[in-house]
Amino acid sequence: MAIRDDVLVVGGGLAGVAAALAASEHADVRLISHKQSTLRHASGLVDVLGYPPEGGEDADPIAEPFDALADLPEGHPYERVGADAVREGLALFDDAVGDTYVGSHTDRNALVPTHGGTVKPTARYPKSAAAGLASDGRDALLVGFAALTDFDAPLAADHLAAAGVPFEARGATVRFPGEFRDDAKVTRYAHALDRNEDLNGVPARTALAEAVKPHLDGEERVGFPAVLGDDDPCGVRASLAEKLDADVFEVPMGPPSLPGLRLEDRLYAALAEAGVHAETGNPAVEVEAEDGRIRAVVVDRTGRPVPYHADQFVLATGGLVGKGIDSDREAVREPIFDCHVPHPSDRYDWFDADAFGDHPFARFGVDVDSDLRPRAADGTAEYGNLRAAGGVLGGYDFAAEKSGGGVSLATGYAAGTAAGRAAGGETSDAAIPGDTT
Amino acid sequence: MSDAESPDDDFEPVQVFGDETEMDLRPGSDDCYKCSTCDTNCPVAEVEDEFPGPKFQGPEQWRLKRKGDHDIDDSVMKCSNCMRCDGACPSNVPLSQMHNTARGEYVDEQMDKLSVEYLRNRMLSNYRLLASLGSKVPRLANFVMGLGVTSWLGEKVMGIPSEREMPEFATQTFREWWSERGGNATSKERAREARAERGGSQVSNPDKRVAYFHGCYANYNTPEVGKAMVRVFESFGYEVMVPPQRCSGTPMFANGMLDDARRAAETNVEEFVAAIGDGADVVASCTSCSMSLRQEYPELFDLHGIEDLSNNTYEALEYLRIHEDLEGELADTEVDFPDVAYHAPCHARNQGLEGQAVEVTESIDGVEAHDVGDSCSGISGTYGWKEEHYDTSMKIGEEMFEHMEAADADTGMTECPTCAMQMEHGTGYEIKHPLELLETALVEE
Amino acid sequence: MTHTTEVLVIGGGSTGTGIARDLAMRGVDVTLVEQGNLTHGTTGRMHGLLHSGGRYAVSDQASATECIEENRVLRDIASHCVEETGGLFVQRPEDSDEYFREKLEGCRECGIPAEELTAAEAREVEPYLAGDVKRAIKVPDGAIDPFRLCVANAVSAENHGARIETHAEVVDLLGDEDDVTGVKVRHESGPGKREHATPGTTEEMHADYVVNATGAWAGQIGDMAGVDVEVRPSKGVMVVMNCRQVDTVVNRCRPKGDADIVVPHETTAILGTTDEEVEDPAEYPEEGWEVDLMIDTLSELVPILEEARTVRSFWGVRPLYEPPDVGSEDPTDITRDYFLLDHEERDDLRGLTSIVGGKFTTYRMMAEEISDHVCEQLGVRGECRTADEPLPGSEHPGNLDAAMDRFGLRSPVARRSTQRLGSRTEEVLASADPNPVVCDCEAVTRAEVQDAIASAGTDLNAVRIRTRASMGNCQGGFCCHRMAAELHPEYDEPTAREALDELFQERWKGEVHALWGEQLSQAALNYALHATTMNRDRDPARTGGVDYAAFDDGPGAPDAAGEGRGVATDGGDHGD
């Protein structure tokens, strides 16, 4: 009986963190997540809306995402929460990450070079990627490491040229200094640079700059794969920039993604600062509910069910990748609260024959009302005190429209705020399922 | 009851595998979708590129196996068994089980049984035997261990780094104290008194009974932790039992000594399942011990009752939080205690317990606990005790040392005895177990 | 463009490459043309069983006897393509004792070593067998990699002077109604290695003799020649599991039926199959119920399959043939024997022979027979040596220790490399430094990918079948782009991009049959990586026309804040 809070957030990714931070303004909050979040898979960029959801594969990128929010189809998470929640969610994010992220100076999207050599529209980007923007006219040298197969700098540079960027891009491949094995992990490179380790008698940052220098031909900026430090990326970039006499930026990669790791660290520090109790390691497996309200979420601690009581609950367990949505040959489901997940009954209707086609599976998730409460098949709310946020929501294809981070923040903010207010007695939640739809 | 009641350990220098079917963990690779979250959590791969990371050592290496392939890559011995990969994997790949099994296979099939490395690992993983000898003559043992010539010999002959100080043996073991105090009978009496004092209404279960798994370290080196556990639980009205027990197996898993671990497990399962039958839940004060009983036992061994033990084992603070209003009780207490720098052991993290010590101890008025971050201490049980891993161990610990230095404290706190050694070794702090703080707050002397 | 050769072989499957090798080794000038990649047709779409003959020991003892003979030959000459797994015919309680006895006797009659195992013994061999199986027969079945085998045959043929042209579709036959004198082919990207950016060409190839070894497509070549070749293509589904649940070929011991075999294949297990006649070998329905049937039925033998992860499914088309007078209704009744159709004898058309029917295990024997026939026609003398001379890569086993020590590979990577490369291991691995692993799932290093590119050009599917890169559990999500990057800078960026798109699409095609549970999560992750992180789905290099000036150019841009840049040189603060 001892574990009791006002708000319990289930899920520890961007949406869960946003919900917990928002709720903590109004109430005591606990966040539980089974394993580490998919932030570590993602590039660290926070997209709001990069392409129109129904624009097809030839759509142009959106420069002004807020202008486009009004046109979204019914059921899209942005349509559910409204444009103000998107702004509030971003403000909450900006507050949590401080000056480690850039983008809040404008409503416009930025185009960030990807490790595949394309550019991608995004709303917030790590400071480490800031000098790499594609709308910046300065020429760039991209540097890859011979043993790091995920980023081929000369190929990426040629691809950028094909994408018509307004600057000259060249690529060079160097051996990362020192004598690392060919399968060294990205964290190994980051650590060596963080600690400026001695590599054959030369400090790592100096050695790397020396390896790059001969390839530099007047470019004002140099891009590296995103391995430039984990704890001290600013220091690593500053050292390299000074030695190369050029701006230094990272090209986001993943998974695994150092920018994602850094973001996760920063967000969890913000949770701690906000007094949110966060714990990971054990799965939530089921709920205790009565009269349409959840009393507790049951956590399985190696076979022992332990109830976590709260007044309000937020479901933020992610989509198919984060395992918040699960499936078998017959059906798709949400495994913890068993919320309704609309989907075609024949699994051959779950995908498009084209690898980048319009995949129904990309839109799988729970269906929510305008208060973000998951709805049963008959359209009534599943529980009066449960809201959902982020990847577990259905009705949008974050990969195609480039909206993952923004939806997580906006719906996390909205769900967390509503839950926090209800738990803090500021509003009364609708206890009877279905009376608000 | 004395140590003599603990069953004898049969230490045989050459082991012979039984005729059990070889464990096939290839189906575990079904869950891996290659996201590499495990690799980004591996404290060893971050400082040591000879270690190819948990993904390779786990699902990839297993998936590439065919029957009859026995060439486990020797880099599996670089794994420190911190098990952070388990807590990382979003897809439930049984990583540490794969590592433990592969390591067992490597040691069994490929390691030279006469090598110094093997003998050293065997010795380290059977710490309880050393400790049981040492604690018979604790002062002499501590004196000899402290000699420069001993550590020189340790490094040169056994591959134990001279920088490490051997843990001191207590002059009275926990079990000696326990039996001197009157064993189970005394505990029963004290628990009854505590319940009476608390009044019936607060006692939900009149058979409040726990079986304490103290492990080797609380017995031989830090009996004050064991005593704190007993006194705190008794103050809540729990009768404490201390069944005969052997090593939890943690150091043996980490060294691939699965036969040794199985023998120890047979005793522990039998004794503690019997206690469960008597209405007790099993409680450990060391997070590696509870981890082992909960997760590694059922993953690695097929013994009667092992699931029952796994399902009924708790870490001490966790147990009180679930069954008592621990934070409520502590809210009224006040102690004059220095600020503490808390490190969550990896094995606590894996049980989802990384936040509780700070949450609980901060409820005590006058206690300020600083979490020093989520890095690994680097010692990982016996890992940091090996000459070839000492530098890696200290590199991994660097971040924790720095955070401890930066925290406004000079006392450290952790649940894990070997993390405590590393914290002390790297910073010179005195290290306490959270139960010791609870004892100060809750138990009137 | 014209070309002259003595013998022109149409079809780059096991039979075609086998014929090319055989003839080339006899000193005949051979040219082989294949419409797709090597193994494009039936050969690349089989479960990889190296028959002991046990499957035919009751129904078709002639085939069974041939199988065990060829099984022994291939273990010898193609050791780097063969895994000697052994096989079991497992009887469940509901299966007939009578048939079990017939199977055991049949094996013995055909000279197939066969041993009866109790249920306990069988489960000791394969612990995941169902608890209620009754007993089993152990036979020397094996697993064979058809890709590696065909590539090795083609390489051997080339080493003996043959010309091998893939992506060269026969669009017409040369000659008249009495005489075939060659073929006209369309090269998808010009002759030689396939290179995406190279435009297509056509070429007339004149030959003294033409061999139609196109399997299920033989009827279509026959149509061009104006002769009837009554191939009866029959499709079968194969379901690829993520990992090996069994290390032995597990057959159900019953007369006939769908879903009765599990073959351990490289890092996977393959479930098979069905037998259903189709009209067109290239166009037929691929349906979910067939996949379900495999999983549900074979779970009776190996229950763990019910919950195990499936990574993809594929269908193959058997080139069944029966003489016009037999008239079987059910394709499972059609003989698995092969037929040599000399169109001069049969149709008064000189210069062309078709080979139809048969099975993979006996490809070499078929090739030998038709080569003998062709040599007779050409008046060439030469002994067949294909049963004695090892294929390239099978001269001696690869040296695992050398691969580990000299090339710094972890032992499982070195082991897989040597298993795939055989005697070529050291030569290939020495060719790249650094030599990181490109495909993690299958442990394929850069050197091996580069070696494949050297012979396959920009066709990454051809690289895939040579190396297995992108054939593991992520189905290429994490390595397709790494493979494509290996093409650059030898090939330019648009070529590498086109090659990547083609491979990615090919991987998706089979993966869609496994989209539930873990593989659906994998697909969602792959999609997120390629669409979100890399923006390959809306790639501006393809869509064009991005107005860069309309987007954010950073807070430090001179036009925005009036101050200089320096975003990254500000020293920053700890913890960015």
CSV table of C-alpha atoms in Angstrom, one decimal, chain A residues 9-291:
chain,number,residue,atom,x,y,z
A,9,VAL,CA,3.1,7.9,-15.7
A,10,VAL,CA,3.8,4.5,-17.4
A,11,GLY,CA,6.5,4.8,-20.0
A,12,GLY,CA,9.8,6.7,-19.9
A,13,GLY,CA,10.3,8.1,-23.4
A,14,LEU,CA,9.8,11.7,-24.6
A,15,ALA,CA,6.0,11.6,-24.1
A,16,GLY,CA,6.3,10.0,-20.6
A,17,VAL,CA,8.9,12.5,-19.5
A,18,ALA,CA,6.8,15.4,-20.9
A,19,ALA,CA,3.7,14.1,-19.1
A,20,ALA,CA,5.6,13.7,-15.9
A,21,LEU,CA,7.1,17.2,-16.0
A,22,ALA,CA,3.8,18.8,-16.9
A,23,ALA,CA,1.9,16.9,-14.2
A,24,SER,CA,4.6,17.7,-11.6
A,25,GLU,CA,3.5,21.4,-11.8
A,26,HIS,CA,0.2,20.3,-10.1
A,27,ALA,CA,0.8,17.1,-8.2
A,28,ASP,CA,3.1,14.4,-7.0
A,29,VAL,CA,4.3,12.2,-9.8
A,30,ARG,CA,5.9,8.9,-10.3
A,31,LEU,CA,7.2,7.6,-13.6
A,32,ILE,CA,7.8,3.9,-14.2
A,33,SER,CA,9.3,2.4,-17.3
A,34,HIS,CA,10.2,-1.2,-18.0
A,35,LYS,CA,13.3,-0.7,-20.0
A,36,GLN,CA,15.2,2.1,-21.5
A,37,SER,CA,13.3,4.3,-23.9
A,38,THR,CA,13.6,4.5,-27.7
A,39,LEU,CA,15.2,7.9,-27.3
A,40,ARG,CA,18.4,5.9,-27.6
A,41,HIS,CA,17.4,4.7,-31.0
A,42,ALA,CA,16.3,8.1,-32.3
A,43,SER,CA,18.5,10.8,-33.8
A,44,GLY,CA,18.0,13.3,-31.0
A,45,LEU,CA,16.2,15.7,-33.4
A,46,VAL,CA,12.7,16.8,-32.3
A,47,ASP,CA,10.5,17.1,-35.3
A,48,VAL,CA,7.1,18.8,-35.1
A,49,LEU,CA,5.8,18.4,-38.7
A,50,GLY,CA,8.1,18.0,-41.6
A,51,TYR,CA,5.7,16.8,-44.3
A,52,PRO,CA,1.9,17.0,-44.8
A,53,PRO,CA,0.4,13.7,-43.6
A,54,GLU,CA,-1.5,13.1,-46.8
A,55,GLY,CA,1.1,14.6,-49.1
A,56,GLY,CA,2.5,11.4,-50.6
A,57,GLU,CA,6.0,10.6,-51.4
A,58,ASP,CA,6.7,13.6,-53.6
A,59,ALA,CA,5.6,16.2,-51.1
A,60,ASP,CA,7.9,19.1,-50.4
A,61,PRO,CA,9.1,19.7,-46.8
A,62,ILE,CA,7.1,22.1,-44.7
A,63,ALA,CA,9.0,25.3,-43.8
A,64,GLU,CA,6.3,26.6,-41.4
A,65,PRO,CA,4.9,23.7,-39.4
A,66,PHE,CA,2.6,25.8,-37.2
A,67,ASP,CA,0.8,27.0,-40.3
A,68,ALA,CA,0.2,23.4,-41.4
A,69,LEU,CA,-1.2,22.2,-38.1
A,70,ALA,CA,-4.6,23.6,-38.8
A,71,ASP,CA,-5.1,21.3,-41.8
A,72,LEU,CA,-4.6,18.0,-40.1
A,73,PRO,CA,-7.2,15.3,-40.4
A,74,GLU,CA,-9.6,14.4,-37.6
A,75,GLY,CA,-8.1,11.9,-35.2
A,76,HIS,CA,-4.5,13.1,-35.7
A,77,PRO,CA,-3.0,13.6,-32.3
A,78,TYR,CA,-2.3,17.3,-33.1
A,79,GLU,CA,-6.0,17.7,-34.1
A,80,ARG,CA,-6.9,16.2,-30.7
A,81,VAL,CA,-4.8,18.6,-28.6
A,82,GLY,CA,-4.7,21.7,-30.8
A,83,ALA,CA,-1.8,24.0,-31.8
A,84,ASP,CA,-1.5,25.6,-28.4
A,85,ALA,CA,-0.6,22.3,-26.8
A,86,VAL,CA,2.2,21.9,-29.4
A,87,ARG,CA,3.6,25.3,-28.4
A,88,GLU,CA,3.3,24.4,-24.7
A,89,GLY,CA,4.9,21.1,-25.2
A,90,LEU,CA,7.9,22.7,-27.0
A,91,ALA,CA,8.2,25.3,-24.3
A,92,LEU,CA,8.3,22.6,-21.7
A,93,PHE,CA,11.0,20.8,-23.7
A,94,ASP,CA,13.0,24.0,-24.2
A,95,ASP,CA,12.8,24.5,-20.4
A,96,ALA,CA,14.0,21.0,-19.7
A,97,VAL,CA,16.9,20.9,-22.0
A,98,GLY,CA,18.1,24.5,-21.6
A,99,ASP,CA,20.7,25.7,-24.0
A,100,THR,CA,21.7,22.2,-25.2
A,101,TYR,CA,19.1,22.5,-27.9
A,102,VAL,CA,18.5,25.1,-30.6
A,103,GLY,CA,15.4,26.0,-32.6
A,104,SER,CA,13.2,28.0,-30.2
A,105,HIS,CA,14.3,31.3,-31.9
A,106,THR,CA,12.0,30.6,-34.8
A,107,ASP,CA,8.8,28.9,-35.8
A,108,ARG,CA,10.4,27.7,-39.0
A,109,ASN,CA,11.7,24.2,-39.5
A,110,ALA,CA,15.4,23.6,-40.0
A,111,LEU,CA,16.9,21.2,-42.5
A,112,VAL,CA,19.5,19.0,-40.8
A,113,PRO,CA,21.8,16.7,-42.8
A,114,THR,CA,21.2,13.1,-42.1
A,115,HIS,CA,23.8,10.3,-42.0
A,116,GLY,CA,22.2,9.0,-45.2
A,117,GLY,CA,23.1,12.2,-46.9
A,118,THR,CA,19.6,13.6,-47.2
A,119,VAL,CA,18.3,16.6,-45.3
A,120,LYS,CA,15.4,16.4,-42.9
A,121,PRO,CA,13.0,19.1,-41.6
A,122,THR,CA,13.0,19.4,-37.9
A,123,ALA,CA,11.9,21.9,-35.2
A,124,ARG,CA,14.5,21.4,-32.5
A,125,TYR,CA,18.0,20.2,-32.9
A,126,PRO,CA,20.9,19.5,-30.5
A,127,LYS,CA,23.4,22.3,-30.3
A,128,SER,CA,25.9,19.8,-31.7
A,129,ALA,CA,24.1,19.8,-35.0
A,130,ALA,CA,23.5,23.5,-35.2
A,131,ALA,CA,26.5,24.4,-37.4
A,132,GLY,CA,25.5,21.8,-39.9
A,133,LEU,CA,22.2,23.2,-41.1
A,134,ALA,CA,21.6,22.9,-44.8
A,135,SER,CA,20.2,26.4,-45.2
A,136,ASP,CA,23.5,27.8,-44.0
A,137,GLY,CA,25.6,28.7,-47.1
A,138,ARG,CA,29.0,27.9,-45.8
A,139,ASP,CA,30.9,25.1,-47.4
A,140,ALA,CA,31.3,21.9,-45.4
A,141,LEU,CA,33.7,19.1,-45.1
A,142,LEU,CA,32.2,15.8,-43.8
A,143,VAL,CA,34.5,13.4,-42.1
A,144,GLY,CA,33.8,9.7,-41.6
A,145,PHE,CA,35.8,7.1,-39.8
A,146,ALA,CA,37.0,4.1,-41.8
A,147,ALA,CA,35.8,1.5,-39.3
A,148,LEU,CA,32.4,3.2,-38.6
A,149,THR,CA,30.3,1.7,-41.3
A,150,ASP,CA,27.1,3.7,-40.5
A,151,PHE,CA,28.4,7.0,-41.9
A,152,ASP,CA,30.2,7.2,-45.3
A,153,ALA,CA,31.2,10.8,-45.5
A,154,PRO,CA,32.1,11.1,-49.2
A,155,LEU,CA,28.9,9.4,-50.2
A,156,ALA,CA,26.8,11.6,-47.8
A,157,ALA,CA,28.5,14.7,-49.2
A,158,ASP,CA,27.7,13.6,-52.8
A,159,HIS,CA,24.1,12.9,-51.8
A,160,LEU,CA,23.8,16.4,-50.2
A,161,ALA,CA,24.9,17.8,-53.5
A,162,ALA,CA,22.3,15.8,-55.3
A,163,ALA,CA,19.7,17.2,-52.8
A,164,GLY,CA,20.7,20.6,-54.0
A,165,VAL,CA,22.0,22.2,-50.9
A,166,PRO,CA,23.2,25.8,-51.3
A,167,PHE,CA,26.9,25.0,-50.4
A,168,GLU,CA,29.8,22.8,-51.5
A,169,ALA,CA,30.0,19.6,-49.5
A,170,ARG,CA,33.0,17.3,-49.7
A,171,GLY,CA,33.7,14.1,-47.8
A,172,ALA,CA,36.8,12.5,-46.4
A,173,THR,CA,37.4,9.2,-44.6
A,174,VAL,CA,40.0,9.0,-42.0
A,175,ARG,CA,41.1,6.4,-39.5
A,176,PHE,CA,40.1,7.3,-36.0
A,177,PRO,CA,43.4,7.8,-34.2
A,178,GLY,CA,44.7,5.3,-31.8
A,179,GLU,CA,44.5,1.6,-32.2
A,180,PHE,CA,40.9,0.7,-31.6
A,181,ARG,CA,39.5,-2.6,-32.8
A,182,ASP,CA,37.4,-2.4,-35.9
A,183,ASP,CA,34.3,-3.1,-33.9
A,184,ALA,CA,34.7,-0.5,-31.2
A,185,LYS,CA,31.4,0.9,-30.0
A,186,VAL,CA,30.3,4.5,-30.6
A,187,THR,CA,30.5,5.0,-26.8
A,188,ARG,CA,34.1,4.0,-26.9
A,189,TYR,CA,35.0,6.8,-29.4
A,190,ALA,CA,32.8,9.2,-27.3
A,191,HIS,CA,34.6,8.3,-24.1
A,192,ALA,CA,38.0,8.7,-25.6
A,193,LEU,CA,37.1,12.2,-26.8
A,194,ASP,CA,35.3,13.1,-23.5
A,195,ARG,CA,38.3,12.2,-21.5
A,196,ASN,CA,40.8,13.3,-24.1
A,197,GLU,CA,42.5,10.0,-23.7
A,198,ASP,CA,46.1,9.6,-24.6
A,199,LEU,CA,46.3,7.8,-27.9
A,200,ASN,CA,49.8,6.7,-28.8
A,201,GLY,CA,51.2,9.7,-26.9
A,202,VAL,CA,48.8,12.3,-28.3
A,203,PRO,CA,45.6,13.5,-26.7
A,204,ALA,CA,42.6,12.2,-28.5
A,205,ARG,CA,41.1,15.5,-29.6
A,206,THR,CA,44.4,16.7,-30.9
A,207,ALA,CA,45.1,13.4,-32.7
A,208,LEU,CA,41.6,13.6,-34.4
A,209,ALA,CA,42.1,17.1,-35.5
A,210,GLU,CA,45.5,16.3,-36.9
A,211,ALA,CA,44.0,13.4,-38.9
A,212,VAL,CA,41.4,15.7,-40.4
A,213,LYS,CA,43.5,18.8,-41.1
A,214,PRO,CA,45.1,17.5,-44.3
A,215,HIS,CA,41.7,17.0,-45.8
A,216,LEU,CA,40.5,20.5,-45.0
A,217,ASP,CA,40.5,22.8,-48.0
A,218,GLY,CA,39.1,26.1,-46.8
A,219,GLU,CA,35.7,24.8,-45.6
A,220,GLU,CA,34.4,26.8,-42.7
A,221,ARG,CA,32.7,23.9,-41.0
A,222,VAL,CA,33.4,20.3,-40.5
A,223,GLY,CA,30.8,17.6,-39.8
A,224,PHE,CA,31.5,14.3,-38.0
A,225,PRO,CA,29.4,11.3,-37.2
A,226,ALA,CA,27.6,11.9,-33.9
A,227,VAL,CA,30.2,10.4,-31.6
A,228,LEU,CA,31.8,13.6,-30.4
A,229,GLY,CA,31.6,12.9,-26.6
A,230,ASP,CA,28.8,11.8,-24.3
A,231,ASP,CA,29.5,13.8,-21.1
A,232,ASP,CA,31.3,16.8,-22.6
A,233,PRO,CA,30.3,17.2,-26.2
A,234,CYS,CA,30.6,21.0,-26.1
A,235,GLY,CA,34.2,20.7,-24.9
A,236,VAL,CA,35.0,18.1,-27.6
A,237,ARG,CA,33.6,20.3,-30.3
A,238,ALA,CA,35.2,23.4,-29.0
A,239,SER,CA,38.6,21.7,-28.9
A,240,LEU,CA,38.2,20.4,-32.4
A,241,ALA,CA,36.9,23.7,-33.7
A,242,GLU,CA,39.9,25.5,-32.3
A,243,LYS,CA,42.4,23.1,-33.7
A,244,LEU,CA,40.7,23.0,-37.1
A,245,ASP,CA,39.8,26.7,-37.2
A,246,ALA,CA,36.4,25.8,-38.4
A,247,ASP,CA,33.0,25.2,-36.9
A,248,VAL,CA,32.3,21.7,-35.9
A,249,PHE,CA,29.0,19.8,-36.0
A,250,GLU,CA,27.6,16.3,-35.7
A,251,VAL,CA,25.6,14.5,-38.2
A,252,PRO,CA,22.9,12.7,-36.3
A,253,MET,CA,22.9,8.9,-36.5
A,254,GLY,CA,21.2,6.0,-34.9
A,255,PRO,CA,20.6,3.6,-33.4
A,256,PRO,CA,22.5,3.7,-31.2
A,257,SER,CA,22.5,7.5,-31.0
A,258,LEU,CA,24.8,9.6,-28.8
A,259,PRO,CA,22.5,12.7,-29.2
A,260,GLY,CA,19.6,10.5,-28.1
A,261,LEU,CA,21.6,9.4,-25.0
A,262,ARG,CA,22.5,12.9,-24.1
A,263,LEU,CA,18.9,14.0,-24.5
A,264,GLU,CA,17.7,11.1,-22.3
A,265,ASP,CA,20.3,12.1,-19.6
A,266,ARG,CA,19.2,15.7,-19.7
A,267,LEU,CA,15.5,14.9,-19.5
A,268,TYR,CA,16.0,12.5,-16.5
A,269,ALA,CA,18.0,15.3,-14.8
A,270,ALA,CA,15.0,17.6,-15.4
A,271,LEU,CA,12.7,14.9,-13.9
A,272,ALA,CA,14.9,14.7,-10.8
A,273,GLU,CA,14.9,18.5,-10.5
A,274,ALA,CA,11.1,18.5,-10.8
A,275,GLY,CA,10.9,16.0,-7.9
A,276,VAL,CA,9.4,13.2,-10.1
A,277,HIS,CA,10.3,9.8,-8.8
A,278,ALA,CA,11.5,7.8,-11.8
A,279,GLU,CA,12.2,4.1,-11.8
A,280,THR,CA,13.0,1.5,-14.4
A,281,GLY,CA,13.5,-2.2,-14.5
A,282,ASN,CA,10.1,-3.9,-14.0
A,283,PRO,CA,7.2,-4.2,-16.3
A,284,ALA,CA,3.7,-2.9,-15.6
A,285,VAL,CA,1.6,-5.9,-16.5
A,286,GLU,CA,-2.1,-5.2,-15.6
A,287,VAL,CA,-4.4,-2.8,-13.8
A,288,GLU,CA,-6.7,-2.9,-10.9
A,289,ALA,CA,-9.9,-1.0,-11.8
A,290,GLU,CA,-13.4,-0.5,-10.5
A,291,ASP,CA,-16.3,1.5,-11.8
